[in-house]
PDB file of C-alpha atoms in Angstrom:
ATOM      1  CA  MET A   1       0.000   0.000   0.000  1.00 41.00           C
ATOM      2  CA  ALA A   2       1.331   3.432  -0.948  1.00 53.00           C
ATOM      3  CA  GLN A   3       2.773   5.663   1.731  1.00 76.00           C
ATOM      4  CA  SER A   4       2.558   8.891  -0.262  1.00 89.00           C
ATOM      5  CA  PHE A   5       0.423  11.969   0.410  1.00 95.00           C
ATOM      6  CA  GLU A   6       0.114  15.524  -0.875  1.00 96.00           C
ATOM      7  CA  PHE A   7       1.339  18.601   0.945  1.00 97.00           C
ATOM      8  CA  GLY A   8       2.003  22.082  -0.395  1.00 96.00           C
ATOM      9  CA  GLY A   9       1.339  20.930  -3.941  1.00 97.00           C
ATOM     10  CA  GLN A  10       4.074  18.278  -3.652  1.00 97.00           C
ATOM     11  CA  THR A  11       4.048  14.519  -3.106  1.00 97.00           C
ATOM     12  CA  PHE A  12       5.818  13.045  -0.086  1.00 97.00           C
ATOM     13  CA  GLU A  13       6.332   9.456   1.015  1.00 96.00           C
ATOM     14  CA  ILE A  14       6.718   8.343   4.618  1.00 96.00           C
ATOM     15  CA  ALA A  15      10.086   6.605   4.795  1.00 96.00           C
ATOM     16  CA  GLY A  16      10.510   4.212   7.697  1.00 94.00           C
ATOM     17  CA  GLU A  17       8.821   5.512  10.843  1.00 93.00           C
ATOM     18  CA  ALA A  18      10.114   9.061  11.047  1.00 96.00           C
ATOM     19  CA  ALA A  19      11.462  10.322   7.707  1.00 97.00           C
ATOM     20  CA  LEU A  20      10.002  11.696   4.489  1.00 97.00           C
ATOM     21  CA  TYR A  21      11.115  11.088   0.941  1.00 97.00           C
ATOM     22  CA  TRP A  22      10.446  13.967  -1.444  1.00 98.00           C
ATOM     23  CA  ARG A  23      10.802  12.369  -4.862  1.00 96.00           C
ATOM     24  CA  ALA A  24      10.594  15.589  -6.896  1.00 97.00           C
ATOM     25  CA  GLN A  25      13.599  16.922  -4.952  1.00 98.00           C
ATOM     26  CA  GLU A  26      15.284  13.512  -4.562  1.00 98.00           C
ATOM     27  CA  ALA A  27      15.488  14.480  -0.891  1.00 98.00           C
ATOM     28  CA  LEU A  28      15.310  12.476   2.321  1.00 98.00           C
ATOM     29  CA  LEU A  29      14.007  14.630   5.190  1.00 98.00           C
ATOM     30  CA  VAL A  30      14.782  13.852   8.830  1.00 98.00           C
ATOM     31  CA  SER A  31      14.539  15.924  11.990  1.00 97.00           C
ATOM     32  CA  ASP A  32      15.817  16.064  15.561  1.00 94.00           C
ATOM     33  CA  LEU A  33      18.613  13.523  15.328  1.00 94.00           C
ATOM     34  CA  HIS A  34      20.066  14.744  18.650  1.00 86.00           C
ATOM     35  CA  LEU A  35      23.379  13.050  17.853  1.00 91.00           C
ATOM     36  CA  GLU A  36      25.689  12.668  20.870  1.00 82.00           C
ATOM     37  CA  LYS A  37      22.866  12.964  23.376  1.00 76.00           C
ATOM     38  CA  ALA A  38      24.362  10.096  25.380  1.00 62.00           C
ATOM     39  CA  SER A  39      27.773  11.764  25.618  1.00 66.00           C
ATOM     40  CA  ALA A  40      26.106  15.049  26.626  1.00 58.00           C
ATOM     41  CA  PHE A  41      24.341  13.289  29.493  1.00 53.00           C
ATOM     42  CA  ALA A  42      27.565  11.506  30.461  1.00 56.00           C
ATOM     43  CA  LEU A  43      29.232  14.882  30.976  1.00 58.00           C
ATOM     44  CA  ILE A  44      26.757  15.603  33.775  1.00 65.00           C
ATOM     45  CA  GLY A  45      27.048  12.136  35.286  1.00 61.00           C
ATOM     46  CA  GLN A  46      23.946  10.526  33.785  1.00 59.00           C
ATOM     47  CA  MET A  47      24.933   7.423  31.866  1.00 56.00           C
ATOM     48  CA  LEU A  48      23.021   6.333  28.757  1.00 58.00           C
ATOM     49  CA  PRO A  49      23.973   3.653  26.210  1.00 59.00           C
ATOM     50  CA  PRO A  50      26.703   5.370  24.130  1.00 62.00           C
ATOM     51  CA  TYR A  51      25.535   4.066  20.774  1.00 72.00           C
ATOM     52  CA  ASP A  52      22.849   6.595  19.877  1.00 83.00           C
ATOM     53  CA  SER A  53      24.775   8.400  17.144  1.00 91.00           C
ATOM     54  CA  VAL A  54      25.811   5.242  15.306  1.00 91.00           C
ATOM     55  CA  SER A  55      22.327   3.762  15.627  1.00 93.00           C
ATOM     56  CA  THR A  56      20.678   6.915  14.260  1.00 95.00           C
ATOM     57  CA  LEU A  57      23.113   7.268  11.360  1.00 96.00           C
ATOM     58  CA  GLU A  58      22.850   3.575  10.475  1.00 96.00           C
ATOM     59  CA  GLU A  59      19.072   3.984  10.224  1.00 96.00           C
ATOM     60  CA  ILE A  60      19.574   6.896   7.826  1.00 97.00           C
ATOM     61  CA  ALA A  61      22.040   4.806   5.817  1.00 97.00           C
ATOM     62  CA  THR A  62      19.436   2.043   5.535  1.00 97.00           C
ATOM     63  CA  LEU A  63      16.885   4.512   4.169  1.00 97.00           C
ATOM     64  CA  CYS A  64      19.488   5.813   1.723  1.00 97.00           C
ATOM     65  CA  ARG A  65      19.998   2.325   0.343  1.00 96.00           C
ATOM     66  CA  THR A  66      16.239   2.103  -0.250  1.00 96.00           C
ATOM     67  CA  TYR A  67      15.526   5.561  -1.653  1.00 96.00           C
ATOM     68  CA  ARG A  68      18.906   6.613  -3.120  1.00 97.00           C
ATOM     69  CA  PRO A  69      18.393  10.317  -2.301  1.00 98.00           C
ATOM     70  CA  ALA A  70      20.522  12.990  -3.936  1.00 98.00           C
ATOM     71  CA  ARG A  71      20.275  15.103  -0.780  1.00 98.00           C
ATOM     72  CA  ILE A  72      19.556  14.676   2.909  1.00 98.00           C
ATOM     73  CA  ILE A  73      17.942  17.573   4.746  1.00 98.00           C
ATOM     74  CA  SER A  74      18.074  17.467   8.544  1.00 97.00           C
ATOM     75  CA  LEU A  75      15.659  19.909  10.161  1.00 97.00           C
ATOM     76  CA  GLY A  76      17.542  21.047  13.236  1.00 91.00           C
ATOM     77  CA  ASP A  77      18.635  19.732  16.614  1.00 90.00           C
ATOM     78  CA  ASN A  78      20.998  17.609  14.590  1.00 89.00           C
ATOM     79  CA  PHE A  79      23.312  17.402  17.603  1.00 90.00           C
ATOM     80  CA  HIS A  80      22.153  17.500  21.198  1.00 68.00           C
ATOM     81  CA  ASP A  81      24.338  20.519  21.962  1.00 80.00           C
ATOM     82  CA  ASP A  82      26.774  22.854  20.221  1.00 79.00           C
ATOM     83  CA  ASP A  83      29.786  20.703  21.160  1.00 85.00           C
ATOM     84  CA  GLY A  84      28.228  17.443  19.966  1.00 82.00           C
ATOM     85  CA  GLU A  85      29.548  17.883  16.447  1.00 84.00           C
ATOM     86  CA  HIS A  86      33.101  17.866  17.842  1.00 86.00           C
ATOM     87  CA  ARG A  87      32.471  14.957  20.254  1.00 89.00           C
ATOM     88  CA  LEU A  88      31.221  12.628  17.524  1.00 90.00           C
ATOM     89  CA  ALA A  89      33.073   9.328  17.938  1.00 88.00           C
ATOM     90  CA  GLU A  90      35.279   8.012  15.155  1.00 89.00           C
ATOM     91  CA  ASP A  91      32.912   5.301  13.922  1.00 91.00           C
ATOM     92  CA  ALA A  92      29.914   7.645  13.866  1.00 93.00           C
ATOM     93  CA  ALA A  93      31.950  10.420  12.245  1.00 94.00           C
ATOM     94  CA  ALA A  94      33.124   8.033   9.509  1.00 95.00           C
ATOM     95  CA  LEU A  95      29.551   6.959   8.832  1.00 95.00           C
ATOM     96  CA  LEU A  96      28.346  10.571   8.692  1.00 96.00           C
ATOM     97  CA  ALA A  97      31.220  11.596   6.420  1.00 96.00           C
ATOM     98  CA  ASP A  98      30.370   8.728   4.069  1.00 95.00           C
ATOM     99  CA  LEU A  99      26.700   9.749   3.963  1.00 96.00           C
ATOM    100  CA  ALA A 100      27.634  13.380   3.319  1.00 95.00           C
ATOM    101  CA  CYS A 101      30.073  12.335   0.595  1.00 95.00           C
ATOM    102  CA  ASN A 102      27.381  10.448  -1.298  1.00 95.00           C
ATOM    103  CA  THR A 103      24.607  13.047  -0.897  1.00 97.00           C
ATOM    104  CA  GLU A 104      24.193  16.769  -0.646  1.00 97.00           C
ATOM    105  CA  TRP A 105      23.695  17.046   3.112  1.00 97.00           C
ATOM    106  CA  ILE A 106      21.885  20.149   4.371  1.00 96.00           C
ATOM    107  CA  TRP A 107      21.904  20.963   8.076  1.00 96.00           C
ATOM    108  CA  ILE A 108      19.130  23.266   9.316  1.00 96.00           C
ATOM    109  CA  THR A 109      20.202  24.852  12.592  1.00 93.00           C
ATOM    110  CA  GLY A 110      18.100  24.067  15.666  1.00 90.00           C
ATOM    111  CA  ASN A 111      17.743  25.447  19.160  1.00 87.00           C
ATOM    112  CA  HIS A 112      20.132  22.788  20.498  1.00 76.00           C
ATOM    113  CA  ASP A 113      22.831  23.282  17.869  1.00 84.00           C
ATOM    114  CA  ARG A 114      22.957  26.854  16.646  1.00 86.00           C
ATOM    115  CA  ALA A 115      26.665  26.368  15.924  1.00 83.00           C
ATOM    116  CA  VAL A 116      26.374  23.329  13.634  1.00 87.00           C
ATOM    117  CA  SER A 117      28.803  23.858  10.770  1.00 87.00           C
ATOM    118  CA  GLY A 118      29.088  20.569   8.895  1.00 87.00           C
ATOM    119  CA  ILE A 119      32.640  19.648   9.902  1.00 91.00           C
ATOM    120  CA  TRP A 120      31.936  16.049   8.824  1.00 92.00           C
ATOM    121  CA  GLY A 121      30.363  17.204   5.566  1.00 91.00           C
ATOM    122  CA  GLY A 122      27.399  19.241   4.383  1.00 94.00           C
ATOM    123  CA  LYS A 123      26.351  22.872   4.649  1.00 95.00           C
ATOM    124  CA  ALA A 124      24.368  24.644   7.370  1.00 95.00           C
ATOM    125  CA  PHE A 125      21.457  27.059   6.893  1.00 95.00           C
ATOM    126  CA  ASP A 126      18.909  28.707   9.166  1.00 95.00           C
ATOM    127  CA  GLU A 127      16.174  27.556   6.773  1.00 96.00           C
ATOM    128  CA  VAL A 128      15.726  26.688   3.111  1.00 97.00           C
ATOM    129  CA  THR A 129      12.810  26.955   0.676  1.00 98.00           C
ATOM    130  CA  LEU A 130      12.269  24.398  -2.093  1.00 98.00           C
ATOM    131  CA  SER A 131       9.347  24.424  -4.535  1.00 97.00           C
ATOM    132  CA  GLY A 132       7.580  26.999  -2.363  1.00 97.00           C
ATOM    133  CA  ILE A 133       7.869  24.928   0.854  1.00 98.00           C
ATOM    134  CA  THR A 134       9.944  26.337   3.708  1.00 98.00           C
ATOM    135  CA  LEU A 135      12.028  23.891   5.733  1.00 98.00           C
ATOM    136  CA  ARG A 136      12.927  25.163   9.207  1.00 97.00           C
ATOM    137  CA  HIS A 137      13.446  23.768  12.691  1.00 96.00           C
ATOM    138  CA  GLU A 138      10.499  25.264  14.575  1.00 97.00           C
ATOM    139  CA  ALA A 139       7.140  26.192  13.080  1.00 96.00           C
ATOM    140  CA  LEU A 140       6.664  29.905  12.502  1.00 96.00           C
ATOM    141  CA  ARG A 141       3.169  30.859  13.619  1.00 93.00           C
ATOM    142  CA  GLY A 142       1.209  32.920  11.143  1.00 92.00           C
ATOM    143  CA  ASP A 143       3.368  32.036   8.150  1.00 93.00           C
ATOM    144  CA  PRO A 144       0.877  31.586   5.277  1.00 92.00           C
ATOM    145  CA  ASN A 145       3.273  29.507   3.183  1.00 95.00           C
ATOM    146  CA  PRO A 146       3.619  25.714   3.328  1.00 97.00           C
ATOM    147  CA  GLU A 147       6.173  24.736   5.951  1.00 98.00           C
ATOM    148  CA  ILE A 148       7.853  21.563   7.212  1.00 98.00           C
ATOM    149  CA  SER A 149       9.493  21.679  10.638  1.00 98.00           C
ATOM    150  CA  GLY A 150      10.469  19.560  13.637  1.00 97.00           C
ATOM    151  CA  HIS A 151      11.295  20.555  17.237  1.00 95.00           C
ATOM    152  CA  PHE A 152       8.265  19.117  19.080  1.00 95.00           C
ATOM    153  CA  HIS A 153       8.939  15.360  18.691  1.00 95.00           C
ATOM    154  CA  PRO A 154       5.215  14.543  18.250  1.00 96.00           C
ATOM    155  CA  LYS A 155       3.905  11.162  19.382  1.00 94.00           C
ATOM    156  CA  PHE A 156       0.458   9.656  18.978  1.00 91.00           C
ATOM    157  CA  ARG A 157      -0.999   7.813  21.970  1.00 84.00           C
ATOM    158  CA  GLN A 158      -3.948   5.444  21.864  1.00 74.00           C
ATOM    159  CA  VAL A 159      -5.293   2.713  24.127  1.00 62.00           C
ATOM    160  CA  LEU A 160      -5.447  -0.612  22.272  1.00 60.00           C
ATOM    161  CA  ARG A 161      -6.624  -3.783  24.021  1.00 63.00           C
ATOM    162  CA  GLY A 162      -6.175  -2.139  27.382  1.00 67.00           C
ATOM    163  CA  ARG A 163      -2.617  -0.964  26.713  1.00 69.00           C
ATOM    164  CA  MET A 164      -1.359   2.524  25.961  1.00 65.00           C
ATOM    165  CA  VAL A 165       0.447   2.468  22.619  1.00 71.00           C
ATOM    166  CA  LYS A 166       2.812   5.310  21.755  1.00 82.00           C
ATOM    167  CA  ARG A 167       4.090   5.891  18.222  1.00 89.00           C
ATOM    168  CA  ARG A 168       6.059   8.625  16.534  1.00 93.00           C
ATOM    169  CA  CYS A 169       3.881  10.583  14.144  1.00 95.00           C
ATOM    170  CA  PHE A 170       3.782  13.416  11.649  1.00 96.00           C
ATOM    171  CA  VAL A 171       1.428  16.314  12.328  1.00 96.00           C
ATOM    172  CA  LYS A 172      -0.218  17.726   9.220  1.00 96.00           C
ATOM    173  CA  THR A 173      -2.510  20.650   8.401  1.00 95.00           C
ATOM    174  CA  PRO A 174      -3.103  22.209   4.977  1.00 94.00           C
ATOM    175  CA  ARG A 175      -0.007  24.405   5.399  1.00 95.00           C
ATOM    176  CA  LYS A 176       1.941  23.029   8.371  1.00 97.00           C
ATOM    177  CA  MET A 177       3.753  19.736   8.821  1.00 97.00           C
ATOM    178  CA  ILE A 178       5.705  18.832  11.962  1.00 98.00           C
ATOM    179  CA  MET A 179       8.019  15.843  11.701  1.00 98.00           C
ATOM    180  CA  PRO A 180       8.696  13.343  14.489  1.00 97.00           C
ATOM    181  CA  ALA A 181      12.111  13.061  16.083  1.00 95.00           C
ATOM    182  CA  PHE A 182      14.382  10.640  14.240  1.00 96.00           C
ATOM    183  CA  GLY A 183      17.094  10.244  16.892  1.00 89.00           C
ATOM    184  CA  ALA A 184      17.538   6.994  18.798  1.00 81.00           C
ATOM    185  CA  LEU A 185      17.319   8.557  22.275  1.00 70.00           C
ATOM    186  CA  THR A 186      14.673  11.206  21.692  1.00 81.00           C
ATOM    187  CA  GLY A 187      11.470  11.379  23.703  1.00 79.00           C
ATOM    188  CA  GLY A 188       8.178  12.804  22.496  1.00 87.00           C
ATOM    189  CA  LEU A 189       5.342  15.236  23.132  1.00 91.00           C
ATOM    190  CA  ASP A 190       1.709  14.161  22.889  1.00 92.00           C
ATOM    191  CA  VAL A 191       0.369  15.137  19.496  1.00 92.00           C
ATOM    192  CA  GLN A 192      -2.601  16.895  21.103  1.00 89.00           C
ATOM    193  CA  ASP A 193      -0.444  18.990  23.421  1.00 92.00           C
ATOM    194  CA  ALA A 194      -1.364  22.673  23.355  1.00 91.00           C
ATOM    195  CA  ALA A 195       2.157  23.609  22.211  1.00 94.00           C
ATOM    196  CA  ILE A 196       1.809  21.536  19.041  1.00 94.00           C
ATOM    197  CA  LEU A 197      -1.681  22.832  18.282  1.00 92.00           C
ATOM    198  CA  LYS A 198      -0.472  26.392  18.837  1.00 93.00           C
ATOM    199  CA  ALA A 199       2.430  25.828  16.437  1.00 94.00           C
ATOM    200  CA  CYS A 200      -0.133  24.638  13.872  1.00 93.00           C
ATOM    201  CA  ASP A 201      -2.126  27.860  14.355  1.00 91.00           C
ATOM    202  CA  VAL A 202      -5.158  25.994  15.728  1.00 88.00           C
ATOM    203  CA  THR A 203      -6.710  25.608  19.178  1.00 76.00           C
ATOM    204  CA  ASP A 204      -8.924  22.527  19.127  1.00 74.00           C
ATOM    205  CA  GLY A 205      -7.359  20.159  16.594  1.00 75.00           C
ATOM    206  CA  GLU A 206      -9.739  21.002  13.762  1.00 81.00           C
ATOM    207  CA  GLY A 207      -8.019  20.419  10.428  1.00 87.00           C
ATOM    208  CA  VAL A 208      -5.079  18.652  12.093  1.00 92.00           C
ATOM    209  CA  GLU A 209      -4.114  15.056  11.309  1.00 94.00           C
ATOM    210  CA  ALA A 210      -1.593  12.701  12.854  1.00 94.00           C
ATOM    211  CA  LEU A 211       0.075  10.415  10.303  1.00 94.00           C
ATOM    212  CA  VAL A 212       1.444   7.218  11.829  1.00 93.00           C
ATOM    213  CA  ALA A 213       3.589   4.849   9.790  1.00 92.00           C
ATOM    214  CA  THR A 214       2.373   1.240   9.535  1.00 89.00           C
ATOM    215  CA  HIS A 215       3.793  -1.892   7.932  1.00 84.00           C
ATOM    216  CA  SER A 216       1.607  -1.431   4.864  1.00 81.00           C
ATOM    217  CA  GLY A 217       1.437   2.358   4.610  1.00 85.00           C
ATOM    218  CA  TYR A 218       0.228   4.808   7.178  1.00 90.00           C
ATOM    219  CA  ALA A 219      -2.803   5.629   9.306  1.00 89.00           C
ATOM    220  CA  ARG A 220      -4.386   9.069   9.501  1.00 90.00           C
ATOM    221  CA  PHE A 221      -5.949  10.210  12.747  1.00 89.00           C
ATOM    222  CA  SER A 222      -8.090  13.341  12.791  1.00 88.00           C
ATOM    223  CA  LEU A 223      -7.329  15.140  16.041  1.00 83.00           C
ATOM    224  CA  HIS A 224     -10.645  16.984  15.901  1.00 70.00           C
ATOM    225  CA  HIS A 225     -12.778  13.851  15.497  1.00 53.00           C
ATOM    226  CA  ALA A 226     -10.319  11.408  17.146  1.00 49.00           C
ATOM    227  CA  GLY A 227     -10.983   8.760  14.497  1.00 43.00           C
ATOM    228  CA  ALA A 228      -8.510   6.673  12.523  1.00 42.00           C
ATOM    229  CA  LEU A 229      -8.559   6.896   8.741  1.00 39.00           C
ATOM    230  CA  ALA A 230      -6.648   4.006   7.161  1.00 38.00           C
ATOM    231  CA  LYS A 231      -4.544   4.786   4.110  1.00 42.00           C
TER     232      LYS A 231
END
């Protein structure tokens, strides 16, 4: 079953659980990698498994083998902090350099990594606009143009068979799309949280959908009507 949908007059395909493939631009879009989050926590004495960067980059490499993108666009909070780019371990740095060598890698700066510079490859921008769609880290309220952003790490929660199920999701309105966090150690914010609705320029969820990747495509959930629309 197809995973594609229309946004801003363009066709996008959900790639894996948390990425988009934009065929017209030959671009793979990811957001909120938060590379070197584990090492950032280690610096303050909180130990996490130190494999988050390699795991995240290997997942991107897997998608690249499937989609063969000409460019990778990462929508901010690429590293967990401004020093993360310099702390990147040798194996992760080699993997990132290889990915950047084989694609045009575009880093969008985020609130966690204003200083990202692309020392392992790629170029950094505050935002970019392609085919009339603006790609930035955090949604700009009131912007009338189509926009794809990240920042909020949206997750969809639903009780199934007595258990709370949590899944990463995309948030979509006619002119706003918020991507889920791609990083291995990233948490998430409930898709119906007021901060997400505010970023979408709505108050009650009307016109807002959560897109959740499935094995055969994706499911659409209307936040206003709270129903699932299979796709």
